[in-house]
Short mmCIF file of C-alpha atoms in Angstrom, two decimals:
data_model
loop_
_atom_site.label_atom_id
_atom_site.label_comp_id
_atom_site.label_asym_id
_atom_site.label_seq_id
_atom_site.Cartn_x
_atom_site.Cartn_y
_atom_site.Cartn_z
CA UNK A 1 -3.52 -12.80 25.14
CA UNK A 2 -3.82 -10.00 27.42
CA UNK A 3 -7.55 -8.49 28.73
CA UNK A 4 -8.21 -5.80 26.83
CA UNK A 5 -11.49 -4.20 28.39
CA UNK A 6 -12.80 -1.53 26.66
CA UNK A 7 -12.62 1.89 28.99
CA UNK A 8 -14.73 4.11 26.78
CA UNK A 9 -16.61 3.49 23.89
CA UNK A 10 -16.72 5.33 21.28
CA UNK A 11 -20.58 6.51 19.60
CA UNK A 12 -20.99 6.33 16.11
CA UNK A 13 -21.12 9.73 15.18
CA UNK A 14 -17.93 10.17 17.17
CA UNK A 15 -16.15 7.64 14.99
CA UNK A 16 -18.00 8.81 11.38
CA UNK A 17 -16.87 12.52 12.18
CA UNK A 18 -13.04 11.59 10.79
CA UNK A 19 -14.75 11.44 7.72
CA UNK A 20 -14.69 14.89 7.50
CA UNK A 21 -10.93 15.14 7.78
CA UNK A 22 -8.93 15.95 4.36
CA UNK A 23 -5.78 14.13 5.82
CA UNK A 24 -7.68 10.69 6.02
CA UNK A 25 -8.80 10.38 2.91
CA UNK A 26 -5.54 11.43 0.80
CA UNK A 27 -4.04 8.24 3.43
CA UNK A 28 -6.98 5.71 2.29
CA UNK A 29 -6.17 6.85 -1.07
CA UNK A 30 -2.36 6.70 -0.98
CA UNK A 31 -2.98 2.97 0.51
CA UNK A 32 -4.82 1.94 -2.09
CA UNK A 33 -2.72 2.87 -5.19
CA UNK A 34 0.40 1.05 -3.07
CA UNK A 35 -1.74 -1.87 -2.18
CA UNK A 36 -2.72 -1.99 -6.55
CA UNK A 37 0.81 -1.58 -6.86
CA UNK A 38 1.67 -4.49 -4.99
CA UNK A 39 -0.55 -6.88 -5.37
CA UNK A 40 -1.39 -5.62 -9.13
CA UNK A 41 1.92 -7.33 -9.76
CA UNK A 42 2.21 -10.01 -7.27
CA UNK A 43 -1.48 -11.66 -8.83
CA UNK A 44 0.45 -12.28 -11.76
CA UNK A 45 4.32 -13.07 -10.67
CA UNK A 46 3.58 -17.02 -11.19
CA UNK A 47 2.88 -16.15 -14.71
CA UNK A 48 5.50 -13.52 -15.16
CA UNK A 49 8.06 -16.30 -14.19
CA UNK A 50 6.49 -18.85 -16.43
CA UNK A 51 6.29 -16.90 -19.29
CA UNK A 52 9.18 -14.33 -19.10
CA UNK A 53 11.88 -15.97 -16.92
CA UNK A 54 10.79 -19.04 -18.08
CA UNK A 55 12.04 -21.05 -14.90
CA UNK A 56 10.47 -24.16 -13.37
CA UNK A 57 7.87 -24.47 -11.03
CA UNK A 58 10.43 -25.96 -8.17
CA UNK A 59 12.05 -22.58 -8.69
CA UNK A 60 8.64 -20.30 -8.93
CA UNK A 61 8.24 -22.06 -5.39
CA UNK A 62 11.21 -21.37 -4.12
CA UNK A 63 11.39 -17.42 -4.96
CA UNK A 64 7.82 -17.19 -3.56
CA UNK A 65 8.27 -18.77 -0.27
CA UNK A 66 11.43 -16.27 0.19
CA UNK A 67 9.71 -13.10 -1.33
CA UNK A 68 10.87 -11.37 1.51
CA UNK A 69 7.84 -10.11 3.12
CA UNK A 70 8.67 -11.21 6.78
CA UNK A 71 11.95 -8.91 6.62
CA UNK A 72 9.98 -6.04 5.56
CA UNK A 73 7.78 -6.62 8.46
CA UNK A 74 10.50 -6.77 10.75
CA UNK A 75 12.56 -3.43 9.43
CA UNK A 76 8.72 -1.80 9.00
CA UNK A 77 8.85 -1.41 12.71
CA UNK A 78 11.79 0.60 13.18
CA UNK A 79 11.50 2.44 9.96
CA UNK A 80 7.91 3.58 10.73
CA UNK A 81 8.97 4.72 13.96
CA UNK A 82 12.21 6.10 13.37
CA UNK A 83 11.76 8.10 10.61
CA UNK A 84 7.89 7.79 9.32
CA UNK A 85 7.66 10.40 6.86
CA UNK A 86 11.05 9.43 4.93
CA UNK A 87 10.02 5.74 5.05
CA UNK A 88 6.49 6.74 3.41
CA UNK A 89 7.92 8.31 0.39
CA UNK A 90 11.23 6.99 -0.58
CA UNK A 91 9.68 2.81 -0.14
CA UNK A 92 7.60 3.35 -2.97
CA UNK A 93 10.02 5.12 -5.06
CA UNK A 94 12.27 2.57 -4.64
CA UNK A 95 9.75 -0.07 -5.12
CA UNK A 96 9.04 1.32 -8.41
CA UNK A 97 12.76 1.58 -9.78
CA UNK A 98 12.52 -2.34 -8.77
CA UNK A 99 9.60 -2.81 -10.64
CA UNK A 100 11.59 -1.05 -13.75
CA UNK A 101 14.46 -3.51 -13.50
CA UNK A 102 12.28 -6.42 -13.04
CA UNK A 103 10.80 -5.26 -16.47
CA UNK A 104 14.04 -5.01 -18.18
CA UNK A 105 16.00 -7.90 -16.85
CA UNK A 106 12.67 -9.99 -15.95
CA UNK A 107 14.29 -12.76 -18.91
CA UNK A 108 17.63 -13.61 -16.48
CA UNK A 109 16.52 -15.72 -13.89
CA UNK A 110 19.40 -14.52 -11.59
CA UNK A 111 18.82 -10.73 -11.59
CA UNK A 112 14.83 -11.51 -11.59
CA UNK A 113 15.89 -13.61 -8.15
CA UNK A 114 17.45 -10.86 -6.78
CA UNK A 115 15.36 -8.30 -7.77
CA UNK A 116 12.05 -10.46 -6.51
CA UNK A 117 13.72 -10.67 -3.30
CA UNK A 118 14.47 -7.18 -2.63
CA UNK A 119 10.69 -6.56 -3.75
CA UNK A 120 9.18 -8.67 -1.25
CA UNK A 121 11.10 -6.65 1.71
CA UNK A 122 10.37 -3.57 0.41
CA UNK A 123 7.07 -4.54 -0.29
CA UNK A 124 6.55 -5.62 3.85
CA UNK A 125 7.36 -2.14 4.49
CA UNK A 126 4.61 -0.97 2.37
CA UNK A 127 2.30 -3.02 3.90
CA UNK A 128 3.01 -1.55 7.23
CA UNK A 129 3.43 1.45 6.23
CA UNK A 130 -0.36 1.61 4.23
CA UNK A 131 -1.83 0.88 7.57
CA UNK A 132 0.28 3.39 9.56
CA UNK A 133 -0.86 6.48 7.00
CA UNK A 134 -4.58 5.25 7.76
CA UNK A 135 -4.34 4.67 11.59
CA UNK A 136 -2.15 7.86 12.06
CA UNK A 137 -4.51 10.28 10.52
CA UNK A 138 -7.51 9.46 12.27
CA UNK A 139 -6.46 7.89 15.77
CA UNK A 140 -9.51 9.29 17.20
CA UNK A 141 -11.35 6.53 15.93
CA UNK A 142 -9.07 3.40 15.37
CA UNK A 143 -11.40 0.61 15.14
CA UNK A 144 -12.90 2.75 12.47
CA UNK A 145 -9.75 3.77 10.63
CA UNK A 146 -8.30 -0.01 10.65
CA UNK A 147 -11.81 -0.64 9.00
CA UNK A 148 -11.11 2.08 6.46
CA UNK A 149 -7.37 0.37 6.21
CA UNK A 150 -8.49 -2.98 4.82
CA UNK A 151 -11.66 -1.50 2.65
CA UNK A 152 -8.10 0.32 0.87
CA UNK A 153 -6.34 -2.87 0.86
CA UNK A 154 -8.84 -4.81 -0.79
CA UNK A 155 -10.13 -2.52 -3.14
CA UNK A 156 -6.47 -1.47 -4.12
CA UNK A 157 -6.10 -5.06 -4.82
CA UNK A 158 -9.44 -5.66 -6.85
CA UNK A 159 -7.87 -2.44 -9.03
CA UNK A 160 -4.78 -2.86 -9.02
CA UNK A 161 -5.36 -6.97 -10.81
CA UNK A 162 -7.87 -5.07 -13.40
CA UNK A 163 -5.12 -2.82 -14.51
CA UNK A 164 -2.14 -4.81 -14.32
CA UNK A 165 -4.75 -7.57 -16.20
CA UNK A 166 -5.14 -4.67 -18.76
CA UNK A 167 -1.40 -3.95 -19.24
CA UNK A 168 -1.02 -7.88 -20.01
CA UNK A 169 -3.80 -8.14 -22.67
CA UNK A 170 -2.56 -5.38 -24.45
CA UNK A 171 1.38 -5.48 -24.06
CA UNK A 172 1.96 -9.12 -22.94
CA UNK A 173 2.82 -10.49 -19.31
CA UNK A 174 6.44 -8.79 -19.75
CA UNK A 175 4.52 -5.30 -19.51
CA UNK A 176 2.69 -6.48 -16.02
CA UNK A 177 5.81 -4.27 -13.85
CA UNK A 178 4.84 -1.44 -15.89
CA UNK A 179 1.16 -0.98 -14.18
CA UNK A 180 2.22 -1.49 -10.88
CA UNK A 181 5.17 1.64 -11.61
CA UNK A 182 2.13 3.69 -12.81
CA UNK A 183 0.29 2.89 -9.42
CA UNK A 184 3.08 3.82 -7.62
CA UNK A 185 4.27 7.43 -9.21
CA UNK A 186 -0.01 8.74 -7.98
CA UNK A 187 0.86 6.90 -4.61
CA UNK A 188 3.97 8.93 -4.00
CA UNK A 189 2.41 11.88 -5.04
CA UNK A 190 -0.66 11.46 -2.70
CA UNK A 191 2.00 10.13 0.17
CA UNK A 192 3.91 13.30 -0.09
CA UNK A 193 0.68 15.31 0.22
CA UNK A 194 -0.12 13.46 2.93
CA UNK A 195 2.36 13.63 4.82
CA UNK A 196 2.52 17.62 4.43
CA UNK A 197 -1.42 17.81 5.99
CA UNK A 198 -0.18 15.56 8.69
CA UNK A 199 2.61 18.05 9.44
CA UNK A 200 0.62 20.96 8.85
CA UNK A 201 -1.96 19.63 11.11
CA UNK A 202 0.80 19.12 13.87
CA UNK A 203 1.89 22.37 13.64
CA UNK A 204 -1.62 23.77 14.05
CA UNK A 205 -1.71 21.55 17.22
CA UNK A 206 1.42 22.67 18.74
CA UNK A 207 0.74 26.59 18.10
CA UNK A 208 -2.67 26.23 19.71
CA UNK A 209 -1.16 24.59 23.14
#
């Protein structure tokens, strides 16, 4: 690992002033409802396949050590730099069509394969992506944003298992897809009014250089 010295530190108030910025907290919101989204769904995806797909545990295994995270990590990358915007509201869309198949074909174990395997690459990208929209809007501070970042991911978590919890107590495991879909539709609302503050504040920067 390379020396990293620090060449300027940063004071607190320096680093608590990107609390004041609108941008920031519509992209600690928008990772939140995707992290609830995600792992909402994924707490319970053992006992979605029990119950619903009704498949073996030698096959649970197997479809959770190739959810497809590591691919999603890999393609976040280029997506994220490429074409961030795009990336940060058409993943979650997508993830939530997923979501709707897995809900209506979650009883065929081949489809639900498929389908859980797509998710987990898609779901890498999210991942990525949740802690791009935090460190992006306040890079200013990042030791302080990337703080922000995983308060989102782990309270998006904590929610998103209450809810998706919720949806199986009243509707049955089968129903579980269904909260994380309702996560998602606020998250690509917030995303896509985040991402029009980010531009806006771009174009603020640029006309006053």
């Amino acid at each position: 690992i390379p020396s990293m010295p620090v060449k300027e530190r940063l004071s607190y108030g320096t680093q608590l002033s990107v609390l004041r910025k609108p941008v920031l907290w519509n992209s600690f919101l928008a990772a939140l409802l995707m992290n609830a989204a995600m792992f909402g769904f994924y707490s319970y995806l053992s006992d979605y396949l029990i119950t619903v797909t009704d498949v073996s545990f030698k096959v649970i295994s197997l479809l959770l050590f190739v959810y497809g995270k590591i691919v999603g990590n890999i393609a976040a990358g280029k997506l994220l730099a490429q074409r961030p915007f795009a990336t940060l509201k058409y993943v979650p869309a997508i993830m939530a069509i997923l979501y709707l198949v897995l809900y209506g074909l979650g009883k065929l174990t081949i489809p639900t394969s498929i389908v859980i395997l797509i998710l987990g690459i898609f779901a890498g990208i999210a991942n990525n992506g949740n802690q791009f929209m935090v460190s992006t809007s306040a890079t200013e501070a990042p030791d302080f944003a990337n703080g922000l970042f995983l308060t989102a991911a782990n309270l998006g978590t904590t929610l998103g298992t209450a809810i998706c919890g919720m949806f199986i107590t009243v509707w049955g495991t089968q129903s579980s897809p269904l909260g994380a879909v309702a996560f998602l539709l606020v998250g690509v609302a917030s995303i896509i009014i985040r991402n029009s503050l980010m531009s806006r504040n771009k174009h603020i920067m640029a006309v006053t250089i």
